[in-house]
PDB file of C-alpha atoms in Angstrom:
ATOM      1  CA  MET A1018     310.976  76.690 117.049  1.00 58.00           C
ATOM      2  CA  GLU A1019     308.225  79.204 117.827  1.00 61.00           C
ATOM      3  CA  ARG A1020     310.779  81.998 118.235  1.00 65.00           C
ATOM      4  CA  GLU A1021     312.347  81.176 114.861  1.00 64.00           C
ATOM      5  CA  LEU A1022     308.918  81.143 113.227  1.00 62.00           C
ATOM      6  CA  GLU A1023     308.158  84.535 114.749  1.00 63.00           C
ATOM      7  CA  GLU A1024     311.478  85.954 113.517  1.00 61.00           C
ATOM      8  CA  ALA A1025     310.830  84.528 110.050  1.00 61.00           C
ATOM      9  CA  GLY A1026     307.651  86.533 109.736  1.00 62.00           C
ATOM     10  CA  GLY A1027     305.010  84.413 111.412  1.00 60.00           C
ATOM     11  CA  TYR A1028     303.315  82.572 108.551  1.00 57.00           C
ATOM     12  CA  PRO A1029     300.225  81.455 110.515  1.00 58.00           C
ATOM     13  CA  GLN A1030     299.129  79.257 107.604  1.00 57.00           C
ATOM     14  CA  VAL A1031     302.188  77.005 107.891  1.00 62.00           C
ATOM     15  CA  ASP A1032     301.205  73.463 108.744  1.00 65.00           C
ATOM     16  CA  MET A1033     303.039  72.246 111.868  1.00 70.00           C
ATOM     17  CA  LYS A1034     303.656  68.921 110.110  1.00 70.00           C
ATOM     18  CA  TYR A1035     305.656  70.815 107.516  1.00 74.00           C
ATOM     19  CA  MET A1036     307.595  72.530 110.297  1.00 74.00           C
ATOM     20  CA  GLU A1037     308.517  69.109 111.692  1.00 78.00           C
ATOM     21  CA  ASP A1038     309.704  68.083 108.217  1.00 79.00           C
ATOM     22  CA  ILE A1039     311.918  71.187 108.059  1.00 77.00           C
ATOM     23  CA  GLU A1040     313.429  70.371 111.444  1.00 78.00           C
ATOM     24  CA  LYS A1041     314.173  66.778 110.374  1.00 83.00           C
ATOM     25  CA  TYR A1042     315.733  67.992 107.116  1.00 80.00           C
ATOM     26  CA  LEU A1043     317.967  70.474 108.930  1.00 77.00           C
ATOM     27  CA  GLN A1044     319.000  67.863 111.511  1.00 82.00           C
ATOM     28  CA  LYS A1045     319.903  65.460 108.716  1.00 84.00           C
ATOM     29  CA  ARG A1046     322.107  68.137 107.146  1.00 81.00           C
ATOM     30  CA  GLN A1047     323.478  69.042 110.598  1.00 82.00           C
ATOM     31  CA  GLN A1048     322.197  72.603 110.343  1.00 78.00           C
ATOM     32  CA  THR A1049     320.496  74.597 113.053  1.00 76.00           C
ATOM     33  CA  LEU A1050     317.096  76.170 112.656  1.00 75.00           C
ATOM     34  CA  THR A1051     317.437  79.895 112.099  1.00 79.00           C
ATOM     35  CA  SER A1052     314.898  82.476 111.045  1.00 77.00           C
ATOM     36  CA  LYS A1053     316.733  82.833 107.715  1.00 80.00           C
ATOM     37  CA  ASN A1054     316.662  79.179 106.650  1.00 79.00           C
ATOM     38  CA  LEU A1055     313.164  78.776 108.076  1.00 78.00           C
ATOM     39  CA  GLN A1056     311.937  81.697 105.999  1.00 81.00           C
ATOM     40  CA  PHE A1057     313.531  80.136 102.898  1.00 82.00           C
ATOM     41  CA  HIS A1058     311.818  76.764 103.429  1.00 78.00           C
ATOM     42  CA  ILE A1059     308.449  78.327 104.258  1.00 78.00           C
ATOM     43  CA  ALA A1060     308.597  80.484 101.122  1.00 82.00           C
ATOM     44  CA  ASN A1061     309.297  77.385  99.019  1.00 79.00           C
ATOM     45  CA  TRP A1062     306.424  75.555 100.678  1.00 77.00           C
ATOM     46  CA  LEU A1063     304.008  78.428 100.070  1.00 78.00           C
ATOM     47  CA  GLU A1064     305.013  78.613  96.394  1.00 82.00           C
ATOM     48  CA  SER A1065     304.525  74.872  95.900  1.00 80.00           C
ATOM     49  CA  ARG A1066     301.011  74.816  97.386  1.00 72.00           C
ATOM     50  CA  PRO A1067     298.123  74.653  94.939  1.00 71.00           C
ATOM     51  CA  SER A1068     296.108  77.873  94.815  1.00 61.00           C
TER      52      SER A1068
END
């Protein structure tokens, strides 16, 4: 997963718990973790966080 996170742009502020949630979600939907779908989920997470 570290390689995918790197390819998605890093996002050092992403909580690893959230990353585990993304992995579980993708496994449930039988999708693989790619930098593209990881970037999408991280962007949604960052937008939903309180400022």
